[in-house]
Amino acid sequence: MKSRKAVVTTMPSKTNLKSLSKPELESFVKDSGLPLFRAKQLVHWIYERHALSIADITEFSKDLREKLSGKAYLSSPELVSRLVSEDGTEKFLFGLEDGERIECVLIPDEERLTLCISSQAGCAMGCRFCLTGRLGLKRNLFAHEIADQVIAAARIIAPRRITNIVLMGMGEPLANIENVAEALRRITGLMKISPRRVTLSTAGIVPAIRELPKKAPPVNLAVSLNATTDAVRNSVMPVNRTYPLGKLFEACRKYPLQPRRKITFEYVLLKDVNDSAGDARRLVCLLKGIPSKVNLIPFNPYEGAEFGRPDDERVLEFQQVLLKGSLTALIRKSKGREIQAACGQLEAGYR
Ligand code: SF4
């Protein structure tokens, strides 16, 4: 599990068609002396039919498949392990071409089937309650490695269909904004998953929150908040020292929301750290005037964790204060805890 050897053979002399954006794919087709409609067919087979190789594209003649296979290929993440939790949550560990590893989590919830994907191998943000944060950053994922998690998971779970995507797995999406934006263009434009069903979660990199609407399709924004004072947030989320609450909320207030959309604020409840009635009241004040909803996530302790989980009564009291303050506040049940697939528990076998 801890081996770092490459799990997929790289083919440096060939072009990985998945590494190309749609315009680049069109140029590749043109440069190969093929008519433009071939690019449309490639997009269809890669992003909707989930072809594993050029040989799978049976709409092409054998000659054309052989010609293309001589100069191009399709990469796929290697499924290293698949764990299924009692509540139906599944965790996939994928190996990338250079041997790095990432995880994504499939979460069934009534009629929804949500895939939580990673944007980086590891993470540099160092949030103290998060196992991924302890890994440090291994590297940014390329756009195709982000989008490929959706393709690979869709193949694995067929005929079930993924309905929603959240970028809440390993990594800080806005620290890899260019690749994330291109991956979102592919997920919403080429795989045809509505932006309304896609949510990007950030720890709060303020300049990138401002940039996001200019660079990416209009997906939902979630902010991992987890504190109501700078002192507490500084201590649990180092990003707050650079972008304190005042700057973060200013960016949220100015965020150009689509009609009837809200910003989701995630709040991991840490016993005796951020779970008091006073915190709840401050949260009501902070969110005034922002179309918002709050997801309360009682902390999932793991071996060696610095924090505890508040008892259920305390969690309910916190929620009540928010509800009385006219906020929408849901308590998120932790899913997949026994397979370490819950929030903040992804570490891809690195430890
Ligand atoms: S919570 Fe998110 S941003 Fe913070 S360390 Fe974990 S993966 Fe990184």
PDB file of N, CA, C and O in Angstrom, residues 89-155:
ATOM      1  N   THR A  89     -21.605   3.942   1.940  1.00  0.00           N
ATOM      2  CA  THR A  89     -20.551   4.843   1.458  1.00  0.00           C
ATOM      3  C   THR A  89     -19.392   4.002   0.921  1.00  0.00           C
ATOM      4  O   THR A  89     -19.050   2.977   1.495  1.00  0.00           O
ATOM      5  N   GLU A  90     -18.816   4.453  -0.187  1.00  0.00           N
ATOM      6  CA  GLU A  90     -17.686   3.715  -0.764  1.00  0.00           C
ATOM      7  C   GLU A  90     -16.484   4.638  -0.890  1.00  0.00           C
ATOM      8  O   GLU A  90     -16.635   5.812  -1.232  1.00  0.00           O
ATOM      9  N   LYS A  91     -15.315   4.092  -0.624  1.00  0.00           N
ATOM     10  CA  LYS A  91     -14.090   4.885  -0.785  1.00  0.00           C
ATOM     11  C   LYS A  91     -13.195   4.212  -1.820  1.00  0.00           C
ATOM     12  O   LYS A  91     -12.898   3.023  -1.715  1.00  0.00           O
ATOM     13  N   PHE A  92     -12.786   4.993  -2.817  1.00  0.00           N
ATOM     14  CA  PHE A  92     -11.906   4.490  -3.869  1.00  0.00           C
ATOM     15  C   PHE A  92     -10.518   5.097  -3.689  1.00  0.00           C
ATOM     16  O   PHE A  92     -10.382   6.324  -3.572  1.00  0.00           O
ATOM     17  N   LEU A  93      -9.515   4.243  -3.678  1.00  0.00           N
ATOM     18  CA  LEU A  93      -8.123   4.718  -3.669  1.00  0.00           C
ATOM     19  C   LEU A  93      -7.568   4.512  -5.076  1.00  0.00           C
ATOM     20  O   LEU A  93      -7.582   3.383  -5.595  1.00  0.00           O
ATOM     21  N   PHE A  94      -7.132   5.612  -5.685  1.00  0.00           N
ATOM     22  CA  PHE A  94      -6.609   5.544  -7.050  1.00  0.00           C
ATOM     23  C   PHE A  94      -5.116   5.852  -7.071  1.00  0.00           C
ATOM     24  O   PHE A  94      -4.638   6.737  -6.348  1.00  0.00           O
ATOM     25  N   GLY A  95      -4.383   5.137  -7.924  1.00  0.00           N
ATOM     26  CA  GLY A  95      -2.980   5.444  -8.180  1.00  0.00           C
ATOM     27  C   GLY A  95      -2.879   6.234  -9.473  1.00  0.00           C
ATOM     28  O   GLY A  95      -3.581   5.949 -10.449  1.00  0.00           O
ATOM     29  N   LEU A  96      -2.020   7.255  -9.471  1.00  0.00           N
ATOM     30  CA  LEU A  96      -1.837   8.095 -10.660  1.00  0.00           C
ATOM     31  C   LEU A  96      -0.601   7.649 -11.438  1.00  0.00           C
ATOM     32  O   LEU A  96       0.165   6.808 -10.964  1.00  0.00           O
ATOM     33  N   GLU A  97      -0.396   8.244 -12.599  1.00  0.00           N
ATOM     34  CA  GLU A  97       0.687   7.787 -13.481  1.00  0.00           C
ATOM     35  C   GLU A  97       2.065   7.866 -12.839  1.00  0.00           C
ATOM     36  O   GLU A  97       2.945   7.073 -13.136  1.00  0.00           O
ATOM     37  N   ASP A  98       2.272   8.849 -11.945  1.00  0.00           N
ATOM     38  CA  ASP A  98       3.594   8.990 -11.323  1.00  0.00           C
ATOM     39  C   ASP A  98       3.674   8.297  -9.965  1.00  0.00           C
ATOM     40  O   ASP A  98       4.645   8.478  -9.238  1.00  0.00           O
ATOM     41  N   GLY A  99       2.636   7.518  -9.609  1.00  0.00           N
ATOM     42  CA  GLY A  99       2.677   6.772  -8.352  1.00  0.00           C
ATOM     43  C   GLY A  99       2.040   7.490  -7.177  1.00  0.00           C
ATOM     44  O   GLY A  99       1.903   6.906  -6.098  1.00  0.00           O
ATOM     45  N   GLU A 100       1.662   8.782  -7.331  1.00  0.00           N
ATOM     46  CA  GLU A 100       0.942   9.454  -6.235  1.00  0.00           C
ATOM     47  C   GLU A 100      -0.425   8.801  -6.081  1.00  0.00           C
ATOM     48  O   GLU A 100      -0.919   8.142  -7.001  1.00  0.00           O
ATOM     49  N   ARG A 101      -1.026   9.019  -4.920  1.00  0.00           N
ATOM     50  CA  ARG A 101      -2.316   8.378  -4.649  1.00  0.00           C
ATOM     51  C   ARG A 101      -3.341   9.406  -4.178  1.00  0.00           C
ATOM     52  O   ARG A 101      -2.991  10.365  -3.479  1.00  0.00           O
ATOM     53  N   ILE A 102      -4.573   9.173  -4.575  1.00  0.00           N
ATOM     54  CA  ILE A 102      -5.668  10.056  -4.152  1.00  0.00           C
ATOM     55  C   ILE A 102      -6.873   9.198  -3.806  1.00  0.00           C
ATOM     56  O   ILE A 102      -6.963   8.034  -4.224  1.00  0.00           O
ATOM     57  N   GLU A 103      -7.785   9.789  -3.051  1.00  0.00           N
ATOM     58  CA  GLU A 103      -9.011   9.058  -2.714  1.00  0.00           C
ATOM     59  C   GLU A 103     -10.221   9.861  -3.150  1.00  0.00           C
ATOM     60  O   GLU A 103     -10.192  11.093  -3.173  1.00  0.00           O
ATOM     61  N   CYS A 104     -11.290   9.149  -3.477  1.00  0.00           N
ATOM     62  CA  CYS A 104     -12.576   9.812  -3.609  1.00  0.00           C
ATOM     63  C   CYS A 104     -13.644   8.925  -2.984  1.00  0.00           C
ATOM     64  O   CYS A 104     -13.443   7.732  -2.778  1.00  0.00           O
ATOM     65  N   VAL A 105     -14.741   9.566  -2.620  1.00  0.00           N
ATOM     66  CA  VAL A 105     -15.752   8.905  -1.796  1.00  0.00           C
ATOM     67  C   VAL A 105     -17.114   9.047  -2.455  1.00  0.00           C
ATOM     68  O   VAL A 105     -17.495  10.141  -2.885  1.00  0.00           O
ATOM     69  N   LEU A 106     -17.836   7.932  -2.528  1.00  0.00           N
ATOM     70  CA  LEU A 106     -19.187   7.926  -3.094  1.00  0.00           C
ATOM     71  C   LEU A 106     -20.180   7.846  -1.944  1.00  0.00           C
ATOM     72  O   LEU A 106     -20.095   6.931  -1.118  1.00  0.00           O
ATOM     73  N   ILE A 107     -21.100   8.808  -1.889  1.00  0.00           N
ATOM     74  CA  ILE A 107     -22.000   8.911  -0.742  1.00  0.00           C
ATOM     75  C   ILE A 107     -23.456   8.800  -1.210  1.00  0.00           C
ATOM     76  O   ILE A 107     -23.974   9.726  -1.841  1.00  0.00           O
ATOM     77  N   PRO A 108     -24.118   7.674  -0.930  1.00  0.00           N
ATOM     78  CA  PRO A 108     -25.539   7.573  -1.284  1.00  0.00           C
ATOM     79  C   PRO A 108     -26.390   8.284  -0.236  1.00  0.00           C
ATOM     80  O   PRO A 108     -26.116   8.171   0.951  1.00  0.00           O
ATOM     81  N   ASP A 109     -27.371   9.057  -0.676  1.00  0.00           N
ATOM     82  CA  ASP A 109     -28.242   9.766   0.262  1.00  0.00           C
ATOM     83  C   ASP A 109     -29.602   9.932  -0.414  1.00  0.00           C
ATOM     84  O   ASP A 109     -29.768  10.801  -1.259  1.00  0.00           O
ATOM     85  N   GLU A 110     -30.556   9.075  -0.011  1.00  0.00           N
ATOM     86  CA  GLU A 110     -31.876   9.023  -0.649  1.00  0.00           C
ATOM     87  C   GLU A 110     -31.707   8.927  -2.165  1.00  0.00           C
ATOM     88  O   GLU A 110     -31.056   8.013  -2.637  1.00  0.00           O
ATOM     89  N   GLU A 111     -32.224   9.918  -2.901  1.00  0.00           N
ATOM     90  CA  GLU A 111     -32.160   9.759  -4.365  1.00  0.00           C
ATOM     91  C   GLU A 111     -30.833  10.249  -4.952  1.00  0.00           C
ATOM     92  O   GLU A 111     -30.571  10.098  -6.145  1.00  0.00           O
ATOM     93  N   ARG A 112     -29.981  10.821  -4.098  1.00  0.00           N
ATOM     94  CA  ARG A 112     -28.694  11.351  -4.592  1.00  0.00           C
ATOM     95  C   ARG A 112     -27.576  10.332  -4.475  1.00  0.00           C
ATOM     96  O   ARG A 112     -27.558   9.520  -3.553  1.00  0.00           O
ATOM     97  N   LEU A 113     -26.643  10.438  -5.416  1.00  0.00           N
ATOM     98  CA  LEU A 113     -25.413   9.652  -5.329  1.00  0.00           C
ATOM     99  C   LEU A 113     -24.281  10.651  -5.582  1.00  0.00           C
ATOM    100  O   LEU A 113     -24.033  11.057  -6.716  1.00  0.00           O
ATOM    101  N   THR A 114     -23.666  11.085  -4.493  1.00  0.00           N
ATOM    102  CA  THR A 114     -22.692  12.176  -4.575  1.00  0.00           C
ATOM    103  C   THR A 114     -21.277  11.618  -4.578  1.00  0.00           C
ATOM    104  O   THR A 114     -20.943  10.763  -3.756  1.00  0.00           O
ATOM    105  N   LEU A 115     -20.459  12.112  -5.504  1.00  0.00           N
ATOM    106  CA  LEU A 115     -19.046  11.717  -5.522  1.00  0.00           C
ATOM    107  C   LEU A 115     -18.208  12.889  -5.012  1.00  0.00           C
ATOM    108  O   LEU A 115     -18.285  14.001  -5.541  1.00  0.00           O
ATOM    109  N   CYS A 116     -17.442  12.613  -3.959  1.00  0.00           N
ATOM    110  CA  CYS A 116     -16.550  13.623  -3.377  1.00  0.00           C
ATOM    111  C   CYS A 116     -15.159  13.390  -3.956  1.00  0.00           C
ATOM    112  O   CYS A 116     -14.571  12.319  -3.750  1.00  0.00           O
ATOM    113  N   ILE A 117     -14.636  14.358  -4.719  1.00  0.00           N
ATOM    114  CA  ILE A 117     -13.381  14.142  -5.446  1.00  0.00           C
ATOM    115  C   ILE A 117     -12.255  15.004  -4.882  1.00  0.00           C
ATOM    116  O   ILE A 117     -12.492  15.988  -4.185  1.00  0.00           O
ATOM    117  N   SER A 118     -11.030  14.634  -5.231  1.00  0.00           N
ATOM    118  CA  SER A 118      -9.833  15.325  -4.740  1.00  0.00           C
ATOM    119  C   SER A 118      -9.300  16.275  -5.811  1.00  0.00           C
ATOM    120  O   SER A 118      -9.445  16.019  -7.008  1.00  0.00           O
ATOM    121  N   SER A 119      -8.671  17.354  -5.343  1.00  0.00           N
ATOM    122  CA  SER A 119      -8.077  18.321  -6.271  1.00  0.00           C
ATOM    123  C   SER A 119      -6.556  18.370  -6.164  1.00  0.00           C
ATOM    124  O   SER A 119      -5.887  18.947  -7.013  1.00  0.00           O
ATOM    125  N   GLN A 120      -6.021  17.794  -5.080  1.00  0.00           N
ATOM    126  CA  GLN A 120      -4.571  17.723  -4.894  1.00  0.00           C
ATOM    127  C   GLN A 120      -4.245  16.378  -4.257  1.00  0.00           C
ATOM    128  O   GLN A 120      -5.108  15.783  -3.590  1.00  0.00           O
ATOM    129  N   ALA A 121      -3.003  15.898  -4.450  1.00  0.00           N
ATOM    130  CA  ALA A 121      -2.527  14.765  -3.654  1.00  0.00           C
ATOM    131  C   ALA A 121      -1.947  15.387  -2.395  1.00  0.00           C
ATOM    132  O   ALA A 121      -1.007  16.175  -2.460  1.00  0.00           O
ATOM    133  N   GLY A 122      -2.572  15.085  -1.237  1.00  0.00           N
ATOM    134  CA  GLY A 122      -2.200  15.755   0.003  1.00  0.00           C
ATOM    135  C   GLY A 122      -2.772  17.159   0.026  1.00  0.00           C
ATOM    136  O   GLY A 122      -3.634  17.510  -0.791  1.00  0.00           O
ATOM    137  N   CYS A 123      -2.304  17.979   0.965  1.00  0.00           N
ATOM    138  CA  CYS A 123      -2.817  19.352   1.068  1.00  0.00           C
ATOM    139  C   CYS A 123      -1.848  20.178   1.905  1.00  0.00           C
ATOM    140  O   CYS A 123      -1.297  19.688   2.887  1.00  0.00           O
ATOM    141  N   ALA A 124      -1.660  21.435   1.492  1.00  0.00           N
ATOM    142  CA  ALA A 124      -0.702  22.298   2.204  1.00  0.00           C
ATOM    143  C   ALA A 124      -1.362  23.135   3.288  1.00  0.00           C
ATOM    144  O   ALA A 124      -0.683  23.870   4.000  1.00  0.00           O
ATOM    145  N   MET A 125      -2.696  23.039   3.425  1.00  0.00           N
ATOM    146  CA  MET A 125      -3.392  24.022   4.267  1.00  0.00           C
ATOM    147  C   MET A 125      -3.259  23.761   5.769  1.00  0.00           C
ATOM    148  O   MET A 125      -3.447  24.660   6.576  1.00  0.00           O
ATOM    149  N   GLY A 126      -2.990  22.530   6.116  1.00  0.00           N
ATOM    150  CA  GLY A 126      -2.658  22.224   7.513  1.00  0.00           C
ATOM    151  C   GLY A 126      -3.786  22.415   8.524  1.00  0.00           C
ATOM    152  O   GLY A 126      -3.500  22.713   9.697  1.00  0.00           O
ATOM    153  N   CYS A 127      -5.041  22.255   8.118  1.00  0.00           N
ATOM    154  CA  CYS A 127      -6.137  22.361   9.097  1.00  0.00           C
ATOM    155  C   CYS A 127      -5.936  21.271  10.154  1.00  0.00           C
ATOM    156  O   CYS A 127      -5.715  20.108   9.810  1.00  0.00           O
ATOM    157  N   ARG A 128      -6.028  21.667  11.420  1.00  0.00           N
ATOM    158  CA  ARG A 128      -5.569  20.754  12.486  1.00  0.00           C
ATOM    159  C   ARG A 128      -6.492  19.573  12.712  1.00  0.00           C
ATOM    160  O   ARG A 128      -6.111  18.596  13.344  1.00  0.00           O
ATOM    161  N   PHE A 129      -7.733  19.681  12.235  1.00  0.00           N
ATOM    162  CA  PHE A 129      -8.694  18.592  12.476  1.00  0.00           C
ATOM    163  C   PHE A 129      -8.704  17.581  11.323  1.00  0.00           C
ATOM    164  O   PHE A 129      -9.498  16.654  11.321  1.00  0.00           O
ATOM    165  N   CYS A 130      -7.816  17.769  10.329  1.00  0.00           N
ATOM    166  CA  CYS A 130      -7.938  17.013   9.076  1.00  0.00           C
ATOM    167  C   CYS A 130      -6.716  16.127   8.845  1.00  0.00           C
ATOM    168  O   CYS A 130      -5.580  16.601   8.902  1.00  0.00           O
ATOM    169  N   LEU A 131      -6.974  14.867   8.561  1.00  0.00           N
ATOM    170  CA  LEU A 131      -5.874  13.923   8.315  1.00  0.00           C
ATOM    171  C   LEU A 131      -5.105  14.266   7.034  1.00  0.00           C
ATOM    172  O   LEU A 131      -3.886  14.142   6.986  1.00  0.00           O
ATOM    173  N   THR A 132      -5.839  14.696   5.999  1.00  0.00           N
ATOM    174  CA  THR A 132      -5.156  15.055   4.740  1.00  0.00           C
ATOM    175  C   THR A 132      -4.140  16.162   4.996  1.00  0.00           C
ATOM    176  O   THR A 132      -3.040  16.161   4.440  1.00  0.00           O
ATOM    177  N   GLY A 133      -4.539  17.112   5.851  1.00  0.00           N
ATOM    178  CA  GLY A 133      -3.653  18.231   6.164  1.00  0.00           C
ATOM    179  C   GLY A 133      -2.338  17.775   6.766  1.00  0.00           C
ATOM    180  O   GLY A 133      -1.310  18.445   6.625  1.00  0.00           O
ATOM    181  N   ARG A 134      -2.351  16.644   7.448  1.00  0.00           N
ATOM    182  CA  ARG A 134      -1.115  16.151   8.073  1.00  0.00           C
ATOM    183  C   ARG A 134      -0.115  15.613   7.043  1.00  0.00           C
ATOM    184  O   ARG A 134       1.048  15.421   7.356  1.00  0.00           O
ATOM    185  N   LEU A 135      -0.619  15.309   5.849  1.00  0.00           N
ATOM    186  CA  LEU A 135       0.274  14.750   4.817  1.00  0.00           C
ATOM    187  C   LEU A 135       1.190  15.797   4.210  1.00  0.00           C
ATOM    188  O   LEU A 135       2.236  15.487   3.665  1.00  0.00           O
ATOM    189  N   GLY A 136       0.743  17.062   4.266  1.00  0.00           N
ATOM    190  CA  GLY A 136       1.423  18.090   3.480  1.00  0.00           C
ATOM    191  C   GLY A 136       1.028  17.914   2.016  1.00  0.00           C
ATOM    192  O   GLY A 136       0.305  16.963   1.663  1.00  0.00           O
ATOM    193  N   LEU A 137       1.500  18.837   1.177  1.00  0.00           N
ATOM    194  CA  LEU A 137       1.142  18.757  -0.245  1.00  0.00           C
ATOM    195  C   LEU A 137       2.120  17.855  -0.979  1.00  0.00           C
ATOM    196  O   LEU A 137       3.330  18.025  -0.878  1.00  0.00           O
ATOM    197  N   LYS A 138       1.588  16.861  -1.689  1.00  0.00           N
ATOM    198  CA  LYS A 138       2.438  16.048  -2.576  1.00  0.00           C
ATOM    199  C   LYS A 138       2.542  16.773  -3.921  1.00  0.00           C
ATOM    200  O   LYS A 138       3.609  17.065  -4.390  1.00  0.00           O
ATOM    201  N   ARG A 139       1.404  17.022  -4.536  1.00  0.00           N
ATOM    202  CA  ARG A 139       1.390  17.855  -5.748  1.00  0.00           C
ATOM    203  C   ARG A 139      -0.046  18.202  -6.131  1.00  0.00           C
ATOM    204  O   ARG A 139      -0.998  17.557  -5.686  1.00  0.00           O
ATOM    205  N   ASN A 140      -0.162  19.233  -7.005  1.00  0.00           N
ATOM    206  CA  ASN A 140      -1.462  19.554  -7.599  1.00  0.00           C
ATOM    207  C   ASN A 140      -1.859  18.451  -8.563  1.00  0.00           C
ATOM    208  O   ASN A 140      -1.003  17.857  -9.223  1.00  0.00           O
ATOM    209  N   LEU A 141      -3.148  18.190  -8.683  1.00  0.00           N
ATOM    210  CA  LEU A 141      -3.624  17.269  -9.714  1.00  0.00           C
ATOM    211  C   LEU A 141      -3.818  18.038 -11.019  1.00  0.00           C
ATOM    212  O   LEU A 141      -4.201  19.209 -11.015  1.00  0.00           O
ATOM    213  N   PHE A 142      -3.544  17.365 -12.125  1.00  0.00           N
ATOM    214  CA  PHE A 142      -3.859  17.939 -13.432  1.00  0.00           C
ATOM    215  C   PHE A 142      -5.375  17.894 -13.628  1.00  0.00           C
ATOM    216  O   PHE A 142      -6.072  17.097 -12.981  1.00  0.00           O
ATOM    217  N   ALA A 143      -5.844  18.733 -14.553  1.00  0.00           N
ATOM    218  CA  ALA A 143      -7.296  18.792 -14.795  1.00  0.00           C
ATOM    219  C   ALA A 143      -7.851  17.406 -15.105  1.00  0.00           C
ATOM    220  O   ALA A 143      -8.905  17.007 -14.593  1.00  0.00           O
ATOM    221  N   HIS A 144      -7.118  16.634 -15.938  1.00  0.00           N
ATOM    222  CA  HIS A 144      -7.673  15.326 -16.321  1.00  0.00           C
ATOM    223  C   HIS A 144      -7.672  14.354 -15.141  1.00  0.00           C
ATOM    224  O   HIS A 144      -8.514  13.475 -15.060  1.00  0.00           O
ATOM    225  N   GLU A 145      -6.754  14.551 -14.196  1.00  0.00           N
ATOM    226  CA  GLU A 145      -6.743  13.659 -13.024  1.00  0.00           C
ATOM    227  C   GLU A 145      -7.924  13.968 -12.091  1.00  0.00           C
ATOM    228  O   GLU A 145      -8.400  13.086 -11.377  1.00  0.00           O
ATOM    229  N   ILE A 146      -8.367  15.211 -12.104  1.00  0.00           N
ATOM    230  CA  ILE A 146      -9.539  15.583 -11.296  1.00  0.00           C
ATOM    231  C   ILE A 146     -10.803  15.034 -11.973  1.00  0.00           C
ATOM    232  O   ILE A 146     -11.612  14.336 -11.360  1.00  0.00           O
ATOM    233  N   ALA A 147     -10.953  15.329 -13.274  1.00  0.00           N
ATOM    234  CA  ALA A 147     -12.146  14.874 -13.998  1.00  0.00           C
ATOM    235  C   ALA A 147     -12.187  13.347 -14.106  1.00  0.00           C
ATOM    236  O   ALA A 147     -13.270  12.742 -14.081  1.00  0.00           O
ATOM    237  N   ASP A 148     -11.012  12.726 -14.208  1.00  0.00           N
ATOM    238  CA  ASP A 148     -10.946  11.268 -14.366  1.00  0.00           C
ATOM    239  C   ASP A 148     -11.527  10.508 -13.170  1.00  0.00           C
ATOM    240  O   ASP A 148     -11.929   9.356 -13.309  1.00  0.00           O
ATOM    241  N   GLN A 149     -11.518  11.141 -11.999  1.00  0.00           N
ATOM    242  CA  GLN A 149     -12.107  10.462 -10.831  1.00  0.00           C
ATOM    243  C   GLN A 149     -13.605  10.220 -11.074  1.00  0.00           C
ATOM    244  O   GLN A 149     -14.152   9.194 -10.684  1.00  0.00           O
ATOM    245  N   VAL A 150     -14.236  11.172 -11.757  1.00  0.00           N
ATOM    246  CA  VAL A 150     -15.669  11.034 -12.049  1.00  0.00           C
ATOM    247  C   VAL A 150     -15.877   9.914 -13.073  1.00  0.00           C
ATOM    248  O   VAL A 150     -16.757   9.064 -12.934  1.00  0.00           O
ATOM    249  N   ILE A 151     -15.027   9.905 -14.104  1.00  0.00           N
ATOM    250  CA  ILE A 151     -15.145   8.882 -15.145  1.00  0.00           C
ATOM    251  C   ILE A 151     -14.889   7.492 -14.551  1.00  0.00           C
ATOM    252  O   ILE A 151     -15.653   6.550 -14.770  1.00  0.00           O
ATOM    253  N   ALA A 152     -13.815   7.384 -13.762  1.00  0.00           N
ATOM    254  CA  ALA A 152     -13.452   6.073 -13.205  1.00  0.00           C
ATOM    255  C   ALA A 152     -14.528   5.571 -12.250  1.00  0.00           C
ATOM    256  O   ALA A 152     -14.925   4.397 -12.304  1.00  0.00           O
ATOM    257  N   ALA A 153     -15.030   6.449 -11.402  1.00  0.00           N
ATOM    258  CA  ALA A 153     -16.072   6.027 -10.450  1.00  0.00           C
ATOM    259  C   ALA A 153     -17.348   5.648 -11.199  1.00  0.00           C
ATOM    260  O   ALA A 153     -18.014   4.667 -10.851  1.00  0.00           O
ATOM    261  N   ALA A 154     -17.670   6.409 -12.247  1.00  0.00           N
ATOM    262  CA  ALA A 154     -18.891   6.108 -13.023  1.00  0.00           C
ATOM    263  C   ALA A 154     -18.788   4.708 -13.639  1.00  0.00           C
ATOM    264  O   ALA A 154     -19.764   3.958 -13.683  1.00  0.00           O
ATOM    265  N   ARG A 155     -17.618   4.362 -14.131  1.00  0.00           N
ATOM    266  CA  ARG A 155     -17.425   3.006 -14.704  1.00  0.00           C
ATOM    267  C   ARG A 155     -17.598   1.935 -13.639  1.00  0.00           C
ATOM    268  O   ARG A 155     -18.230   0.908 -13.864  1.00  0.00           O
TER     269      ARG A 155
END
